[in-house]
mmCIF file with all atom_site columns, C-alpha atoms in Angstrom:
data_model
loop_
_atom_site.group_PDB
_atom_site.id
_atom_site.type_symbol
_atom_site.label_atom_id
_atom_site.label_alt_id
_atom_site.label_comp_id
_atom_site.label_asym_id
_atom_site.label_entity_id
_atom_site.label_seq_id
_atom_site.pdbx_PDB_ins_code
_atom_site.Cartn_x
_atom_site.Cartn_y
_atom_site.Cartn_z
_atom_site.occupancy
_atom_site.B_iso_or_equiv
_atom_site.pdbx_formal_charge
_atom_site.auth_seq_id
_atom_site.auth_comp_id
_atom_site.auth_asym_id
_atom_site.auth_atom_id
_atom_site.pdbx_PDB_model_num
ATOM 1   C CA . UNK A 1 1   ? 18.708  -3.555  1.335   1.00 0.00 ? 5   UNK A CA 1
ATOM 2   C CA . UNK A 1 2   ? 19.418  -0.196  2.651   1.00 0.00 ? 6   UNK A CA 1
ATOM 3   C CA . UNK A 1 3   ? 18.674  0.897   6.093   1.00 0.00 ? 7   UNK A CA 1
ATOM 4   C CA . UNK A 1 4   ? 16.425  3.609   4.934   1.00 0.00 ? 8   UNK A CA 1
ATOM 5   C CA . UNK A 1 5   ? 14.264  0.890   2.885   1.00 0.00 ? 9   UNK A CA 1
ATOM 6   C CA . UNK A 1 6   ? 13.826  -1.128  5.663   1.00 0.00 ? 10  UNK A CA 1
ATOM 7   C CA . UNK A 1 7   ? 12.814  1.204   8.216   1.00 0.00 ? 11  UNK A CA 1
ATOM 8   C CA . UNK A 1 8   ? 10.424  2.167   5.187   1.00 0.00 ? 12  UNK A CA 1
ATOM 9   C CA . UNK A 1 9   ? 9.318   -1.101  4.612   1.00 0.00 ? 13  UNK A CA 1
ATOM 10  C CA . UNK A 1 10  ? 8.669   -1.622  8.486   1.00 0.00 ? 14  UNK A CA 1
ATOM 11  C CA . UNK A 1 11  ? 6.956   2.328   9.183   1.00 0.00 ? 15  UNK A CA 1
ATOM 12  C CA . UNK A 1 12  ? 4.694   1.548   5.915   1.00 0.00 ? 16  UNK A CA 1
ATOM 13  C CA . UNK A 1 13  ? 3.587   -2.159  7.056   1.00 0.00 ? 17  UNK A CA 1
ATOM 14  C CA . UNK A 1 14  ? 3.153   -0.472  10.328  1.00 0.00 ? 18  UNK A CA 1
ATOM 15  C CA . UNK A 1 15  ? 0.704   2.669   9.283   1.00 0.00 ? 19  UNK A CA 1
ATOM 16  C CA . UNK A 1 16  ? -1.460  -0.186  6.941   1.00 0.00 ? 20  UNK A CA 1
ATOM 17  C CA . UNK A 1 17  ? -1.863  -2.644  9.626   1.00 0.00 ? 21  UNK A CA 1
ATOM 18  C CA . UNK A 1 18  ? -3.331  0.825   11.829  1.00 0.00 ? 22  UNK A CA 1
ATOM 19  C CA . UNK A 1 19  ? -0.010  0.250   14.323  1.00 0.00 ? 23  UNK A CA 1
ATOM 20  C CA . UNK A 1 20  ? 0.135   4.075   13.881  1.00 0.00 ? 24  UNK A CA 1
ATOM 21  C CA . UNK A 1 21  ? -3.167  6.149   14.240  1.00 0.00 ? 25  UNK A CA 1
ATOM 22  C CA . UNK A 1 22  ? -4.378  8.492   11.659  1.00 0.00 ? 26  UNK A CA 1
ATOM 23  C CA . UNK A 1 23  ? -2.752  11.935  12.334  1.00 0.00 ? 27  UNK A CA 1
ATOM 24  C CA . UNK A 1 24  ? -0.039  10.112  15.068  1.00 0.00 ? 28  UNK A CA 1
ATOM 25  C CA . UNK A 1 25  ? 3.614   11.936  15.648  1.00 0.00 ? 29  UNK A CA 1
ATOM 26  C CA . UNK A 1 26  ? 5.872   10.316  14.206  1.00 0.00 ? 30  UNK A CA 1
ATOM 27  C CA . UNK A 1 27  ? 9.070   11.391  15.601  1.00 0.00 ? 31  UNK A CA 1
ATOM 28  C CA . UNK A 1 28  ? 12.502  11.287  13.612  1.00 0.00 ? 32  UNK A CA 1
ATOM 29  C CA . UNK A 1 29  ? 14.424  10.912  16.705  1.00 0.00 ? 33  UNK A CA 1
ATOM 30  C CA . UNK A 1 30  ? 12.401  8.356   18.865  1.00 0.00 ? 34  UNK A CA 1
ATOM 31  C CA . UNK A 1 31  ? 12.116  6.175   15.145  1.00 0.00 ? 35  UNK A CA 1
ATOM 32  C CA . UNK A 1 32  ? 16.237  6.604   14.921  1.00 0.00 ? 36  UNK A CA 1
ATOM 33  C CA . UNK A 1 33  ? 16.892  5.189   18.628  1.00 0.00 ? 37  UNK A CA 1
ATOM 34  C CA . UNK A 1 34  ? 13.973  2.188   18.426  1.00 0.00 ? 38  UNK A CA 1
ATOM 35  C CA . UNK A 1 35  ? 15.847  1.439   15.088  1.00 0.00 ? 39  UNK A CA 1
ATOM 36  C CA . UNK A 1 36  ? 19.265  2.042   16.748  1.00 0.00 ? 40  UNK A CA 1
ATOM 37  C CA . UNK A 1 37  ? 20.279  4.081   13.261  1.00 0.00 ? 41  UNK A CA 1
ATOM 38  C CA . UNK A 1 38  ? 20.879  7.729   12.738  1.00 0.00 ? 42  UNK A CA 1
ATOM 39  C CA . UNK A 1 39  ? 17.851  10.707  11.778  1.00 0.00 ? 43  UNK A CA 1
ATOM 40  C CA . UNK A 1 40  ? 19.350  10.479  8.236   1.00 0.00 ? 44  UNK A CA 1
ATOM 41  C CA . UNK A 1 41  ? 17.850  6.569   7.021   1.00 0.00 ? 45  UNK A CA 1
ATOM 42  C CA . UNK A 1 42  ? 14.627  7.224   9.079   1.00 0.00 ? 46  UNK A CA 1
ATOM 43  C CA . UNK A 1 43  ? 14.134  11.340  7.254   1.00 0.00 ? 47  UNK A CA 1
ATOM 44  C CA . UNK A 1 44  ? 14.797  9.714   4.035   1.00 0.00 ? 48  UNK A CA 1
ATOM 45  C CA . UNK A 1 45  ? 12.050  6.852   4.760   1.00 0.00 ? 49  UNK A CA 1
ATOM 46  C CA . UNK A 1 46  ? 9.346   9.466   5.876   1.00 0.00 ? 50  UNK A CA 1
ATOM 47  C CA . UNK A 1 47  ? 10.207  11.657  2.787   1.00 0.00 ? 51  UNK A CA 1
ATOM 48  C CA . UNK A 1 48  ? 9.334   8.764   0.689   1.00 0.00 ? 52  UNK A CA 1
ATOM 49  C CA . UNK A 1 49  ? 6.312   7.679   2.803   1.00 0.00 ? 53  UNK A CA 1
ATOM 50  C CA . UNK A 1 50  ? 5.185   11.177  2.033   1.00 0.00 ? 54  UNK A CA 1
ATOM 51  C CA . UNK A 1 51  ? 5.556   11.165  -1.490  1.00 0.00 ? 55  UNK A CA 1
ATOM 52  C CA . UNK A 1 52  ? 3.760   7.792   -1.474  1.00 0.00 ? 56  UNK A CA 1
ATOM 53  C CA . UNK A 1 53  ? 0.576   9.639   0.716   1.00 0.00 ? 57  UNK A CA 1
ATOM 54  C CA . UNK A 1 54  ? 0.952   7.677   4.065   1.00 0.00 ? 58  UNK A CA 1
ATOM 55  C CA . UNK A 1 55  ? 2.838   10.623  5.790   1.00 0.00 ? 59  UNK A CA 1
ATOM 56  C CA . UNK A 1 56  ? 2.491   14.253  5.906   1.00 0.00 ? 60  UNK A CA 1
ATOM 57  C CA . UNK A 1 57  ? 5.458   16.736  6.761   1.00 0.00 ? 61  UNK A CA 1
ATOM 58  C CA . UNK A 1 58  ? 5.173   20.086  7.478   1.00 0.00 ? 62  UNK A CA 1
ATOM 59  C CA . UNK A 1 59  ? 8.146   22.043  8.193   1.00 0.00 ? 63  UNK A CA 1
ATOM 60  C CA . UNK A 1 60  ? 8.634   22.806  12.255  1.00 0.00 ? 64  UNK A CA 1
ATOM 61  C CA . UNK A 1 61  ? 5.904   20.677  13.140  1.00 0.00 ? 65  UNK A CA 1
ATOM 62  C CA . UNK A 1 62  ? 7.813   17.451  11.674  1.00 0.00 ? 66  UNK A CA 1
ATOM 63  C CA . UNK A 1 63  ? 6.008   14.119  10.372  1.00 0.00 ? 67  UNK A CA 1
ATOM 64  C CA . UNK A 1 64  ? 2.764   12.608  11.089  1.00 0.00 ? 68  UNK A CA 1
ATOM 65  C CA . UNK A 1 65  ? 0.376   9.634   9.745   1.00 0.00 ? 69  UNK A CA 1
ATOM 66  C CA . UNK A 1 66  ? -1.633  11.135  7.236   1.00 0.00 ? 70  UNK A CA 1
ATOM 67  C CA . UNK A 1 67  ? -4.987  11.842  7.816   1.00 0.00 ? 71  UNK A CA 1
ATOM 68  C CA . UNK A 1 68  ? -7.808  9.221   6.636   1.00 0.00 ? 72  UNK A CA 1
ATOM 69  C CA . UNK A 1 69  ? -11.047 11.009  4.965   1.00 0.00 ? 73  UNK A CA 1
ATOM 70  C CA . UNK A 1 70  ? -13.931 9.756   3.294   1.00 0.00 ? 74  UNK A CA 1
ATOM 71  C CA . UNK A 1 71  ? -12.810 12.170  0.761   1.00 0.00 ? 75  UNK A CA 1
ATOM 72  C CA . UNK A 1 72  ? -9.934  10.873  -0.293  1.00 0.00 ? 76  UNK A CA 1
ATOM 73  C CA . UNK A 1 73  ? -10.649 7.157   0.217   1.00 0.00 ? 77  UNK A CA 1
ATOM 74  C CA . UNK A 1 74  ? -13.357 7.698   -3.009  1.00 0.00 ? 78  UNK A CA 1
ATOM 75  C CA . UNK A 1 75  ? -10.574 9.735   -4.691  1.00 0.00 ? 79  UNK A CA 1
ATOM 76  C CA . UNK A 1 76  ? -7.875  6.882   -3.897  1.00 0.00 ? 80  UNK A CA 1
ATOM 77  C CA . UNK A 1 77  ? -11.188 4.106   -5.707  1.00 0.00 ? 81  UNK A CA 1
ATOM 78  C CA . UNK A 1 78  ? -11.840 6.668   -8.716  1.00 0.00 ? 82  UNK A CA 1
ATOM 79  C CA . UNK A 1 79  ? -8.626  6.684   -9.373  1.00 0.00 ? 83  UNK A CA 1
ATOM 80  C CA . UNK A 1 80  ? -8.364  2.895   -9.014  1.00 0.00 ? 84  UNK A CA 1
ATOM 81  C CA . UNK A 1 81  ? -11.281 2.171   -10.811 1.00 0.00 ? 85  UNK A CA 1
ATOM 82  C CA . UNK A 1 82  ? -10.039 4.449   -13.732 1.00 0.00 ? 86  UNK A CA 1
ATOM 83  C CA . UNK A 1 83  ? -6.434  3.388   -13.749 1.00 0.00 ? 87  UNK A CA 1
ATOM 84  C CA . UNK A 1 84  ? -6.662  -0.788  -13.510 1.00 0.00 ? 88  UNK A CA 1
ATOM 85  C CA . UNK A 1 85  ? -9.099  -1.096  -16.705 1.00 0.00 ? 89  UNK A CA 1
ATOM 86  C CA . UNK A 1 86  ? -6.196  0.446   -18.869 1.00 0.00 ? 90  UNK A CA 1
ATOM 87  C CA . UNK A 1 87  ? -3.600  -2.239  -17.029 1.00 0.00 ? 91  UNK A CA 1
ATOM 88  C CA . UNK A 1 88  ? -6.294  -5.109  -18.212 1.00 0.00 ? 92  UNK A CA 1
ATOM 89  C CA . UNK A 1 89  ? -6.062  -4.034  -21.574 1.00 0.00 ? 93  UNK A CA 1
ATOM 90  C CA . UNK A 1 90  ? -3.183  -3.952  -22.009 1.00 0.00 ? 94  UNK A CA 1
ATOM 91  C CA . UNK A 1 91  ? -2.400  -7.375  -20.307 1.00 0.00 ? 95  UNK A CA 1
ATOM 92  C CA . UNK A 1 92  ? -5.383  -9.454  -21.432 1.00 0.00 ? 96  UNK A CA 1
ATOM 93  C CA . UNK A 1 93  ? -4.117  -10.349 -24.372 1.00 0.00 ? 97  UNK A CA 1
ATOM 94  C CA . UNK A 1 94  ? -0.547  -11.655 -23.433 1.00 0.00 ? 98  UNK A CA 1
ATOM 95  C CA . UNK A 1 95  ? -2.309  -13.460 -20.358 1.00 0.00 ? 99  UNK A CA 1
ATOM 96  C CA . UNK A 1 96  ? -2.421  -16.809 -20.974 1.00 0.00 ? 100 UNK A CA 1
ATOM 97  C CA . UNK A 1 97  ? -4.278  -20.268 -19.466 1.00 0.00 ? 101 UNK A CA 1
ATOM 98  C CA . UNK A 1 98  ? -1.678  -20.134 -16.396 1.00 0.00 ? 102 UNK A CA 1
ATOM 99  C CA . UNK A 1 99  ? -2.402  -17.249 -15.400 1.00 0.00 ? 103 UNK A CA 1
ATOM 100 C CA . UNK A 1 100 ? -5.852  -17.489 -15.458 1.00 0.00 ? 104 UNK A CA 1
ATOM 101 C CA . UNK A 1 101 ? -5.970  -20.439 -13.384 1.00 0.00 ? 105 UNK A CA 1
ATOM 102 C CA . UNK A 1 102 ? -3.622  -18.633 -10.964 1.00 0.00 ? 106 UNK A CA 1
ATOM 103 C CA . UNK A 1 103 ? -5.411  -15.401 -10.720 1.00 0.00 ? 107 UNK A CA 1
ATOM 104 C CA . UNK A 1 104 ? -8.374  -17.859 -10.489 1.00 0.00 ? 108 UNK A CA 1
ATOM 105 C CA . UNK A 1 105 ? -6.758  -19.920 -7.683  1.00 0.00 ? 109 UNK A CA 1
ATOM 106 C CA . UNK A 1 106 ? -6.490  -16.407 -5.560  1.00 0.00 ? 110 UNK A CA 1
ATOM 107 C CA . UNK A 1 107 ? -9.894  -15.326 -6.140  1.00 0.00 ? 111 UNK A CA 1
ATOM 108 C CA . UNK A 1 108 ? -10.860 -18.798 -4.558  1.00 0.00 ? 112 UNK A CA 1
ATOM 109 C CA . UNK A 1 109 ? -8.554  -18.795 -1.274  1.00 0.00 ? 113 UNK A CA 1
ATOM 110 C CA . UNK A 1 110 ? -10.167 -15.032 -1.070  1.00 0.00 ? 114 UNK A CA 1
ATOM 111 C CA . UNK A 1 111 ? -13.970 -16.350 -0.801  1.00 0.00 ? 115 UNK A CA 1
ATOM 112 C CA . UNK A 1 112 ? -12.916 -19.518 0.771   1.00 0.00 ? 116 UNK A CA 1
ATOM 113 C CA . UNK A 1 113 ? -13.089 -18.592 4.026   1.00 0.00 ? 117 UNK A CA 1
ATOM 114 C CA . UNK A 1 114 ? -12.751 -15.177 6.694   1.00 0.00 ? 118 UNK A CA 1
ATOM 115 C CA . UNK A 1 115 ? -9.701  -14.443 6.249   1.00 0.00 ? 119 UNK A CA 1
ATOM 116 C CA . UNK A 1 116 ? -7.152  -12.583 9.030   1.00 0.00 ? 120 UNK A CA 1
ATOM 117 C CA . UNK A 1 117 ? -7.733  -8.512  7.508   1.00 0.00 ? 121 UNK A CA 1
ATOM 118 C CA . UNK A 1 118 ? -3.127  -8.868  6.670   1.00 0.00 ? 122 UNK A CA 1
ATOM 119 C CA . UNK A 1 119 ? -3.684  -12.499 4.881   1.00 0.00 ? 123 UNK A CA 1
ATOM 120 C CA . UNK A 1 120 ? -6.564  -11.109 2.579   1.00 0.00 ? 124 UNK A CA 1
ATOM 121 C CA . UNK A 1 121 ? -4.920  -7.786  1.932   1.00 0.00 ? 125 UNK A CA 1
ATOM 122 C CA . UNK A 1 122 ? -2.000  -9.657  0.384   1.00 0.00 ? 126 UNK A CA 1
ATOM 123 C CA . UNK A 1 123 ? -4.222  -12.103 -1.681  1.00 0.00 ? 127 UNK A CA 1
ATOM 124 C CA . UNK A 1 124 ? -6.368  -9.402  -2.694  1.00 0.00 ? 128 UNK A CA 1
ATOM 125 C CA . UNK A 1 125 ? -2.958  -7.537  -3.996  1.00 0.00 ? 129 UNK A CA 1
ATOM 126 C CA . UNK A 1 126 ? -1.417  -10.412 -5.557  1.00 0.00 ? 130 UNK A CA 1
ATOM 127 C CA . UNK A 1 127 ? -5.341  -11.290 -7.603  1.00 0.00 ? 131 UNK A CA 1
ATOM 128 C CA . UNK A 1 128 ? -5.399  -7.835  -9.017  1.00 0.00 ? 132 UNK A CA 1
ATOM 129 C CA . UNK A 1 129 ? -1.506  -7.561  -9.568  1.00 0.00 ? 133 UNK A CA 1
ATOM 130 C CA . UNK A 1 130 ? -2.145  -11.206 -11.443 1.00 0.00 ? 134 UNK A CA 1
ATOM 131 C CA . UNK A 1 131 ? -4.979  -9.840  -13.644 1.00 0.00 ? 135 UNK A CA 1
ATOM 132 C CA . UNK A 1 132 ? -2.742  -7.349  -15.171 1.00 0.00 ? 136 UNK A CA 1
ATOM 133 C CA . UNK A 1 133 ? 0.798   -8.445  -14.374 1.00 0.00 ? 137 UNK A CA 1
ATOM 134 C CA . UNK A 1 134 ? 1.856   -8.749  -18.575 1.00 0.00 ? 138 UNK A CA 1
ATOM 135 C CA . UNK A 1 135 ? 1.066   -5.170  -18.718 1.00 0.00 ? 139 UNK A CA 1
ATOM 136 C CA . UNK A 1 136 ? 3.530   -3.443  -20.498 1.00 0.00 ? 140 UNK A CA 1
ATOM 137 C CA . UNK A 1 137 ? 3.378   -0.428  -18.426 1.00 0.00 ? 141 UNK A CA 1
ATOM 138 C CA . UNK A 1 138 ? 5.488   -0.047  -15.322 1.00 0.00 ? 142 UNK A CA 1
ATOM 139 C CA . UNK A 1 139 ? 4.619   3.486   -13.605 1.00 0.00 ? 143 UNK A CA 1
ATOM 140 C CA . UNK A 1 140 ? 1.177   2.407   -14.154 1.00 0.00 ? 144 UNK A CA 1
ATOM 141 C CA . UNK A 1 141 ? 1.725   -0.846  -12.286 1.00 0.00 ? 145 UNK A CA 1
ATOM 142 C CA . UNK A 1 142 ? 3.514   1.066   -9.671  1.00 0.00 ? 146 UNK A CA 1
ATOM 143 C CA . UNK A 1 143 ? 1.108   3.567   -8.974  1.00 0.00 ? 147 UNK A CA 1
ATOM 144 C CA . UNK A 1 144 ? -2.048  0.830   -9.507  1.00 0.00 ? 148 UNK A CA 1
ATOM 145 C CA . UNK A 1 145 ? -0.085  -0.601  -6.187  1.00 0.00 ? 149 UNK A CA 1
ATOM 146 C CA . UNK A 1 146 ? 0.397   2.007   -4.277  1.00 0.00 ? 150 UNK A CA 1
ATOM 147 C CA . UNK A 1 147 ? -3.311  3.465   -4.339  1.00 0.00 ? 151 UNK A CA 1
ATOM 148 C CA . UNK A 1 148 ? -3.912  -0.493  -3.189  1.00 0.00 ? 152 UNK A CA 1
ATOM 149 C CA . UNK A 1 149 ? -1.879  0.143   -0.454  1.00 0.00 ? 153 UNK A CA 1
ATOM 150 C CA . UNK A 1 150 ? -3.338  3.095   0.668   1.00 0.00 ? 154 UNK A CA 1
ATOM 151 C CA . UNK A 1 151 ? -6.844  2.130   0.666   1.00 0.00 ? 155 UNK A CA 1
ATOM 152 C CA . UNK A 1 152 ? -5.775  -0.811  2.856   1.00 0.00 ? 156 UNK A CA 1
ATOM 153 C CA . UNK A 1 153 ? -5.553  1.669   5.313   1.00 0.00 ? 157 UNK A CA 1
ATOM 154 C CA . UNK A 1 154 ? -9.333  2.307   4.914   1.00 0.00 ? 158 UNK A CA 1
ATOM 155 C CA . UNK A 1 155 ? -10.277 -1.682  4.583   1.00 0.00 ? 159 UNK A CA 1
ATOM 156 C CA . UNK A 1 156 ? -8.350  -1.818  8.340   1.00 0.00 ? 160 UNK A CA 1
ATOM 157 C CA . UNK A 1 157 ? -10.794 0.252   9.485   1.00 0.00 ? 161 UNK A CA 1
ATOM 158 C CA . UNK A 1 158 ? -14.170 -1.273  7.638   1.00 0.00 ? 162 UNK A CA 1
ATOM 159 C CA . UNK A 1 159 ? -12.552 -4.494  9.405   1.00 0.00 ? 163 UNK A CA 1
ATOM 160 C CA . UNK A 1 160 ? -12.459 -3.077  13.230  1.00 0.00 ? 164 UNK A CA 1
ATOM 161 C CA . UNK A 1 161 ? -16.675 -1.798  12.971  1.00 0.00 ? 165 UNK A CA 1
#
C-alpha cells in the first residue's frame, strides 16, 4: 500500500467518524509532519478525497472538510435510492441461498442490539454491499459505496442529537 493510500485511508476514516469538523483546515504541511512523509503523498490523498466529496480545495486558500448541508445529504439519498435498485437487478438473480442467509445474518446483528455508530456503519455497508454484490457492474458498485460513505458523515451527526 502506498503512502498516499494510507494517509487516505486514515484522513477519510477520520472525516466519517467527525474527527475533523465540517469546514476544518486541513493543512498539507501539519498532515505531512504528523505522518512524518513529504506534502507530495498527503496532496495526492486530499486530491482524491476531493474527487470523492469529503474535501474541498480551492486554490490559495488550500483544503478543508467539506461542508455538510441538508441539501446535499437528500441529494447524496436520491441518488442512493435511484442508483442501488439498478445494482439489485442486476444481482438478484445470480444471488443465491448463501447469500441470502448472509445478507440475512447482517440485517439481524443490525437490529439485534444498539450498536457503537463505527460497528453499525460497517454492517450496514457490508448488508447493502451483500444485497447486490453479483452485480455485474463495477463503477456502479463503486460509486453505490462511496455515496454510503458520505452520508455516514450525516448518520454521525443524527447519532450525537
Amino acid at each position: 500500500m502506498s503512502t498516499a493510500t494510507t494517509i487516505y485511508d486514515q484522513l477519510r476514516a477520520a472525516i466519517i467518524d467527525g474527527a475533523f469538523a465540517s469546514g476544518a483546515p486541513l493543512r498539507q504541511d501539519v498532515i505531512a509532519r504528523d505522518y512524518g512523509v513529504s506534502k507530495i503523498p498527503v496532496r495526492e490523498a486530499l486530491v482524491q478525497l476531493e474527487a470523492e466529496g469529503f474535501v474541498e480545495m480551492f486554490s490559495g486558500r488550500g483544503a478543508f472538510v467539506a461542508r455538510l448541508s441538508a441539501a446535499q445529504a437528500e441529494e447524496i439519498y436520491l441518488m442512493r435510492r435511484a442508483l442501488e435498485p439498478l445494482l439489485l437487478e442486476r444481482a438478484i438473480p445470480l444471488t443465491g441461498a448463501t447469500d441470502w442467509l448472509r445478507a440475512g445474518g447482517i440485517l439481524a446483528a443490525l437490529q439485534a442490539k444498539d450498536l457503537p455508530f463505527h460497528e453499525w456503519h460497517a454492517l450496514d455497508y457490508e448488508f447493502h454491499t451483500a444485497l447486490y454484490s453479483h452485480a455485474d457492474l463495477p463503477t456502479m458498485k463503486k460509486l453505490a459505496a462511496n455515496l454510503h460513505s458520505n452520508l455516514a458523515r450525516y448518520y454521525r451527526i443524527y447519532e450525537t442529537l
